[in-house]
PDB file of N, CA and C in Angstrom:
ATOM      1  N   PHE A 272      -5.108  -2.508 -19.818  1.00  0.00           N
ATOM      2  CA  PHE A 272      -4.938  -3.098 -18.434  1.00  0.00           C
ATOM      3  C   PHE A 272      -2.924  -3.369 -18.540  1.00  0.00           C
ATOM      4  N   ALA A 273      -2.612  -3.812 -19.662  1.00  0.00           N
ATOM      5  CA  ALA A 273      -1.662  -4.178 -19.926  1.00  0.00           C
ATOM      6  C   ALA A 273      -0.255  -3.114 -19.988  1.00  0.00           C
ATOM      7  N   ASN A 274      -0.795  -2.293 -20.381  1.00  0.00           N
ATOM      8  CA  ASN A 274       0.298  -1.212 -20.725  1.00  0.00           C
ATOM      9  C   ASN A 274      -0.185   0.129 -19.656  1.00  0.00           C
ATOM     10  N   GLN A 275       0.383   0.313 -18.886  1.00  0.00           N
ATOM     11  CA  GLN A 275       0.237   1.493 -17.962  1.00  0.00           C
ATOM     12  C   GLN A 275       1.377   2.499 -18.218  1.00  0.00           C
ATOM     13  N   ASP A 276       0.628   3.606 -17.956  1.00  0.00           N
ATOM     14  CA  ASP A 276       1.879   4.748 -18.029  1.00  0.00           C
ATOM     15  C   ASP A 276       2.537   5.013 -16.218  1.00  0.00           C
ATOM     16  N   GLY A 277       3.779   5.420 -16.118  1.00  0.00           N
ATOM     17  CA  GLY A 277       4.695   5.277 -14.986  1.00  0.00           C
ATOM     18  C   GLY A 277       3.957   5.766 -13.933  1.00  0.00           C
ATOM     19  N   ILE A 278       4.044   5.634 -12.777  1.00  0.00           N
ATOM     20  CA  ILE A 278       3.608   6.380 -11.440  1.00  0.00           C
ATOM     21  C   ILE A 278       4.559   6.393 -10.420  1.00  0.00           C
ATOM     22  N   SER A 279       4.540   7.041  -9.812  1.00  0.00           N
ATOM     23  CA  SER A 279       5.592   7.463  -8.732  1.00  0.00           C
ATOM     24  C   SER A 279       4.707   7.315  -6.860  1.00  0.00           C
ATOM     25  N   LEU A 280       5.031   6.881  -6.491  1.00  0.00           N
ATOM     26  CA  LEU A 280       4.667   6.054  -5.253  1.00  0.00           C
ATOM     27  C   LEU A 280       4.841   7.081  -3.980  1.00  0.00           C
ATOM     28  N   LEU A 281       4.662   7.648  -3.011  1.00  0.00           N
ATOM     29  CA  LEU A 281       5.084   7.901  -2.105  1.00  0.00           C
ATOM     30  C   LEU A 281       4.677   7.301  -0.760  1.00  0.00           C
ATOM     31  N   ASN A 282       5.536   6.751  -0.068  1.00  0.00           N
ATOM     32  CA  ASN A 282       5.194   6.180   1.510  1.00  0.00           C
ATOM     33  C   ASN A 282       5.971   6.974   2.562  1.00  0.00           C
ATOM     34  N   LEU A 283       5.723   7.109   3.585  1.00  0.00           N
ATOM     35  CA  LEU A 283       5.995   7.631   4.527  1.00  0.00           C
ATOM     36  C   LEU A 283       6.153   7.054   5.477  1.00  0.00           C
ATOM     37  N   LYS A 284       7.010   7.409   7.037  1.00  0.00           N
ATOM     38  CA  LYS A 284       7.060   6.655   8.277  1.00  0.00           C
ATOM     39  C   LYS A 284       7.632   7.420   9.245  1.00  0.00           C
ATOM     40  N   ALA A 285       7.131   7.914  10.135  1.00  0.00           N
ATOM     41  CA  ALA A 285       7.774   8.372  11.107  1.00  0.00           C
ATOM     42  C   ALA A 285       7.623   7.770  12.666  1.00  0.00           C
ATOM     43  N   ILE A 286       8.506   7.567  13.375  1.00  0.00           N
ATOM     44  CA  ILE A 286       8.939   6.987  14.442  1.00  0.00           C
ATOM     45  C   ILE A 286       8.832   7.453  15.796  1.00  0.00           C
ATOM     46  N   VAL A 287       8.469   7.473  17.083  1.00  0.00           N
ATOM     47  CA  VAL A 287       8.669   8.185  17.887  1.00  0.00           C
ATOM     48  C   VAL A 287       8.949   6.855  19.253  1.00  0.00           C
ATOM     49  N   ARG A 288      10.191   7.067  19.915  1.00  0.00           N
ATOM     50  CA  ARG A 288      10.403   6.100  20.829  1.00  0.00           C
ATOM     51  C   ARG A 288      10.375   6.817  22.388  1.00  0.00           C
ATOM     52  N   PHE A 289       9.245   6.238  23.013  1.00  0.00           N
ATOM     53  CA  PHE A 289       8.872   7.405  24.196  1.00  0.00           C
ATOM     54  C   PHE A 289      10.228   6.633  25.575  1.00  0.00           C
ATOM     55  N   THR A 290      10.248   5.652  25.027  1.00  0.00           N
ATOM     56  CA  THR A 290      11.193   4.712  26.335  1.00  0.00           C
ATOM     57  C   THR A 290      11.743   3.610  25.617  1.00  0.00           C
ATOM     58  N   SER A 291      12.629   2.969  26.182  1.00  0.00           N
ATOM     59  CA  SER A 291      13.342   1.681  25.595  1.00  0.00           C
ATOM     60  C   SER A 291      12.442   0.812  25.235  1.00  0.00           C
ATOM     61  N   ASP A 292      11.276   0.621  25.873  1.00  0.00           N
ATOM     62  CA  ASP A 292      10.337  -0.497  25.590  1.00  0.00           C
ATOM     63  C   ASP A 292       9.029  -0.137  24.766  1.00  0.00           C
ATOM     64  N   ILE A 293       8.553   0.971  24.550  1.00  0.00           N
ATOM     65  CA  ILE A 293       7.429   1.253  23.701  1.00  0.00           C
ATOM     66  C   ILE A 293       7.906   2.379  22.604  1.00  0.00           C
ATOM     67  N   GLU A 294       7.129   2.129  21.638  1.00  0.00           N
ATOM     68  CA  GLU A 294       7.152   2.698  19.970  1.00  0.00           C
ATOM     69  C   GLU A 294       5.702   3.510  19.776  1.00  0.00           C
ATOM     70  N   VAL A 295       5.831   4.626  18.815  1.00  0.00           N
ATOM     71  CA  VAL A 295       4.357   4.809  18.387  1.00  0.00           C
ATOM     72  C   VAL A 295       4.852   4.874  16.646  1.00  0.00           C
ATOM     73  N   MET A 296       4.411   4.512  15.647  1.00  0.00           N
ATOM     74  CA  MET A 296       4.472   4.357  14.443  1.00  0.00           C
ATOM     75  C   MET A 296       3.443   5.311  13.838  1.00  0.00           C
ATOM     76  N   LEU A 297       3.551   6.465  13.164  1.00  0.00           N
ATOM     77  CA  LEU A 297       2.878   6.667  11.824  1.00  0.00           C
ATOM     78  C   LEU A 297       2.992   6.484  10.792  1.00  0.00           C
ATOM     79  N   TRP A 298       2.296   6.155   9.657  1.00  0.00           N
ATOM     80  CA  TRP A 298       2.726   5.406   8.766  1.00  0.00           C
ATOM     81  C   TRP A 298       1.127   5.598   7.459  1.00  0.00           C
ATOM     82  N   VAL A 299       1.917   6.604   6.388  1.00  0.00           N
ATOM     83  CA  VAL A 299       1.222   6.470   5.118  1.00  0.00           C
ATOM     84  C   VAL A 299       1.513   5.758   4.014  1.00  0.00           C
ATOM     85  N   ARG A 300       0.902   5.100   3.006  1.00  0.00           N
ATOM     86  CA  ARG A 300       1.090   4.347   2.061  1.00  0.00           C
ATOM     87  C   ARG A 300       0.521   5.333   0.805  1.00  0.00           C
ATOM     88  N   ASN A 301       1.121   5.272  -0.235  1.00  0.00           N
ATOM     89  CA  ASN A 301       0.387   5.769  -1.520  1.00  0.00           C
ATOM     90  C   ASN A 301      -0.177   6.974  -1.458  1.00  0.00           C
ATOM     91  N   LEU A 302       1.089   7.895  -0.298  1.00  0.00           N
ATOM     92  CA  LEU A 302       0.261   9.182  -0.417  1.00  0.00           C
ATOM     93  C   LEU A 302       0.057  10.336  -0.848  1.00  0.00           C
ATOM     94  N   ASN A 303       0.423   9.955  -2.328  1.00  0.00           N
ATOM     95  CA  ASN A 303      -0.238  10.809  -3.038  1.00  0.00           C
ATOM     96  C   ASN A 303      -1.690  10.260  -3.962  1.00  0.00           C
ATOM     97  N   ASP A 304      -2.032   9.114  -3.779  1.00  0.00           N
ATOM     98  CA  ASP A 304      -3.289   8.817  -4.131  1.00  0.00           C
ATOM     99  C   ASP A 304      -3.328   8.264  -5.430  1.00  0.00           C
ATOM    100  N   GLU A 305      -2.219   7.343  -6.008  1.00  0.00           N
ATOM    101  CA  GLU A 305      -2.398   6.738  -7.208  1.00  0.00           C
ATOM    102  C   GLU A 305      -3.121   5.942  -7.279  1.00  0.00           C
ATOM    103  N   SER A 306      -3.831   5.790  -8.579  1.00  0.00           N
ATOM    104  CA  SER A 306      -4.479   4.493  -9.023  1.00  0.00           C
ATOM    105  C   SER A 306      -3.974   3.761  -9.748  1.00  0.00           C
ATOM    106  N   TYR A 307      -3.980   2.709  -9.429  1.00  0.00           N
ATOM    107  CA  TYR A 307      -2.985   1.877 -10.718  1.00  0.00           C
ATOM    108  C   TYR A 307      -3.710   0.329 -10.534  1.00  0.00           C
ATOM    109  N   TYR A 308      -3.199  -0.416 -11.605  1.00  0.00           N
ATOM    110  CA  TYR A 308      -3.532  -1.939 -11.080  1.00  0.00           C
ATOM    111  C   TYR A 308      -1.994  -2.640 -11.254  1.00  0.00           C
ATOM    112  N   GLY A 309      -1.888  -3.569 -10.295  1.00  0.00           N
ATOM    113  CA  GLY A 309      -1.141  -4.605  -9.888  1.00  0.00           C
ATOM    114  C   GLY A 309      -0.823  -5.628 -10.876  1.00  0.00           C
ATOM    115  N   THR A 310      -1.534  -7.042 -10.797  1.00  0.00           N
ATOM    116  CA  THR A 310      -1.556  -8.380 -11.092  1.00  0.00           C
ATOM    117  C   THR A 310      -2.471  -7.861 -12.438  1.00  0.00           C
ATOM    118  N   VAL A 311      -1.780  -8.149 -13.894  1.00  0.00           N
ATOM    119  CA  VAL A 311      -2.842  -8.128 -14.982  1.00  0.00           C
ATOM    120  C   VAL A 311      -2.613  -9.722 -15.836  1.00  0.00           C
ATOM    121  N   PHE A 312      -3.989 -10.345 -15.830  1.00  0.00           N
ATOM    122  CA  PHE A 312      -3.810 -12.026 -16.352  1.00  0.00           C
ATOM    123  C   PHE A 312      -5.042 -11.607 -17.259  1.00  0.00           C
ATOM    124  N   ASP A 313      -4.853 -12.525 -17.716  1.00  0.00           N
ATOM    125  CA  ASP A 313      -5.669 -12.969 -18.936  1.00  0.00           C
ATOM    126  C   ASP A 313      -7.208 -13.839 -18.185  1.00  0.00           C
ATOM    127  N   THR A 314      -8.434 -13.709 -18.818  1.00  0.00           N
ATOM    128  CA  THR A 314      -9.573 -14.100 -18.336  1.00  0.00           C
ATOM    129  C   THR A 314      -9.790 -15.648 -18.560  1.00  0.00           C
ATOM    130  N   PRO A 315     -10.229 -16.139 -17.750  1.00  0.00           N
ATOM    131  CA  PRO A 315     -10.061 -17.433 -18.255  1.00  0.00           C
ATOM    132  C   PRO A 315     -11.338 -17.714 -18.996  1.00  0.00           C
ATOM    133  N   LEU A 316     -11.575 -18.595 -19.905  1.00  0.00           N
ATOM    134  CA  LEU A 316     -12.435 -18.948 -20.426  1.00  0.00           C
ATOM    135  C   LEU A 316     -12.853 -18.142 -21.451  1.00  0.00           C
ATOM    136  N   GLN A 317     -12.242 -16.590 -21.823  1.00  0.00           N
ATOM    137  CA  GLN A 317     -12.679 -15.456 -22.443  1.00  0.00           C
ATOM    138  C   GLN A 317     -11.579 -15.259 -23.170  1.00  0.00           C
ATOM    139  N   ASP A 318     -11.501 -15.267 -24.710  1.00  0.00           N
ATOM    140  CA  ASP A 318     -10.487 -14.821 -25.370  1.00  0.00           C
ATOM    141  C   ASP A 318     -10.672 -13.664 -25.588  1.00  0.00           C
ATOM    142  N   GLY A 319      -8.928 -12.987 -25.670  1.00  0.00           N
ATOM    143  CA  GLY A 319      -9.031 -11.444 -25.935  1.00  0.00           C
ATOM    144  C   GLY A 319      -9.410 -10.794 -24.597  1.00  0.00           C
ATOM    145  N   LYS A 320      -9.777 -11.143 -23.376  1.00  0.00           N
ATOM    146  CA  LYS A 320     -10.328 -10.326 -22.391  1.00  0.00           C
ATOM    147  C   LYS A 320      -8.971 -10.474 -21.060  1.00  0.00           C
ATOM    148  N   LEU A 321      -8.977  -9.117 -20.606  1.00  0.00           N
ATOM    149  CA  LEU A 321      -7.831  -8.814 -19.481  1.00  0.00           C
ATOM    150  C   LEU A 321      -8.491  -8.921 -18.310  1.00  0.00           C
ATOM    151  N   ASN A 322      -8.023  -9.174 -17.462  1.00  0.00           N
ATOM    152  CA  ASN A 322      -8.479  -8.552 -15.764  1.00  0.00           C
ATOM    153  C   ASN A 322      -7.346  -8.154 -15.311  1.00  0.00           C
ATOM    154  N   ALA A 323      -7.714  -7.102 -14.564  1.00  0.00           N
ATOM    155  CA  ALA A 323      -6.529  -6.837 -13.394  1.00  0.00           C
ATOM    156  C   ALA A 323      -6.990  -6.998 -11.601  1.00  0.00           C
ATOM    157  N   TYR A 324      -5.949  -6.313 -11.455  1.00  0.00           N
ATOM    158  CA  TYR A 324      -6.382  -6.293  -9.248  1.00  0.00           C
ATOM    159  C   TYR A 324      -5.889  -4.979  -9.265  1.00  0.00           C
ATOM    160  N   PRO A 325      -7.049  -4.188  -8.969  1.00  0.00           N
ATOM    161  CA  PRO A 325      -6.142  -2.638  -8.621  1.00  0.00           C
ATOM    162  C   PRO A 325      -5.491  -2.489  -7.469  1.00  0.00           C
ATOM    163  N   ARG A 326      -4.698  -1.626  -6.840  1.00  0.00           N
ATOM    164  CA  ARG A 326      -3.484  -1.691  -5.602  1.00  0.00           C
ATOM    165  C   ARG A 326      -4.586  -1.193  -4.881  1.00  0.00           C
ATOM    166  N   GLU A 327      -3.776  -0.880  -3.492  1.00  0.00           N
ATOM    167  CA  GLU A 327      -4.461  -0.435  -2.420  1.00  0.00           C
ATOM    168  C   GLU A 327      -4.663   1.430  -2.643  1.00  0.00           C
ATOM    169  N   PRO A 328      -5.298   2.041  -2.548  1.00  0.00           N
ATOM    170  CA  PRO A 328      -5.234   3.538  -2.561  1.00  0.00           C
ATOM    171  C   PRO A 328      -4.689   3.861  -1.177  1.00  0.00           C
ATOM    172  N   ARG A 329      -4.883   5.407  -0.809  1.00  0.00           N
ATOM    173  CA  ARG A 329      -4.058   5.851  -0.124  1.00  0.00           C
ATOM    174  C   ARG A 329      -4.491   5.231   1.018  1.00  0.00           C
ATOM    175  N   THR A 330      -3.673   5.060   2.334  1.00  0.00           N
ATOM    176  CA  THR A 330      -4.045   3.920   3.606  1.00  0.00           C
ATOM    177  C   THR A 330      -3.033   4.608   4.494  1.00  0.00           C
ATOM    178  N   TYR A 331      -3.285   4.499   5.889  1.00  0.00           N
ATOM    179  CA  TYR A 331      -2.738   5.238   6.885  1.00  0.00           C
ATOM    180  C   TYR A 331      -2.785   4.651   7.953  1.00  0.00           C
ATOM    181  N   GLY A 332      -1.967   4.445   9.095  1.00  0.00           N
ATOM    182  CA  GLY A 332      -2.463   3.991  10.209  1.00  0.00           C
ATOM    183  C   GLY A 332      -1.416   4.498  11.436  1.00  0.00           C
ATOM    184  N   LEU A 333      -1.854   3.609  12.524  1.00  0.00           N
ATOM    185  CA  LEU A 333      -0.933   4.350  13.509  1.00  0.00           C
ATOM    186  C   LEU A 333      -0.325   2.645  14.200  1.00  0.00           C
ATOM    187  N   THR A 334       0.530   2.759  14.800  1.00  0.00           N
ATOM    188  CA  THR A 334       1.317   1.482  14.993  1.00  0.00           C
ATOM    189  C   THR A 334       1.860   1.631  16.216  1.00  0.00           C
ATOM    190  N   VAL A 335       1.280   1.009  17.413  1.00  0.00           N
ATOM    191  CA  VAL A 335       2.422   0.999  18.863  1.00  0.00           C
ATOM    192  C   VAL A 335       2.699  -0.394  19.275  1.00  0.00           C
ATOM    193  N   ARG A 336       3.977  -0.061  19.518  1.00  0.00           N
ATOM    194  CA  ARG A 336       4.713  -1.357  19.932  1.00  0.00           C
ATOM    195  C   ARG A 336       5.289  -1.404  21.286  1.00  0.00           C
ATOM    196  N   LYS A 337       5.012  -2.718  22.023  1.00  0.00           N
ATOM    197  CA  LYS A 337       6.032  -2.166  23.329  1.00  0.00           C
ATOM    198  C   LYS A 337       6.732  -3.654  23.378  1.00  0.00           C
ATOM    199  N   ASN A 338       7.913  -3.665  23.320  1.00  0.00           N
ATOM    200  CA  ASN A 338       9.031  -4.528  23.975  1.00  0.00           C
ATOM    201  C   ASN A 338       9.104  -4.975  25.437  1.00  0.00           C
ATOM    202  N   PHE A 339       8.711  -6.524  25.308  1.00  0.00           N
ATOM    203  CA  PHE A 339       8.846  -7.121  26.664  1.00  0.00           C
ATOM    204  C   PHE A 339      10.043  -7.909  27.012  1.00  0.00           C
TER     205      PHE A 339
END
């Protein structure tokens, strides 16, 4: 867990403004769906053991904003 190979993350965002008050954003995080671990830490009360938190897989969404 502690030594990981290098990774390449690709995040994309596209924004379209329809009027001065409304915008729509399409976004993707980790587009190439890389698997990797974030924080690595010693396991409590277990010598020589490690734990790690996996990072999020490919995630996408749509955000709509309205300015008042």
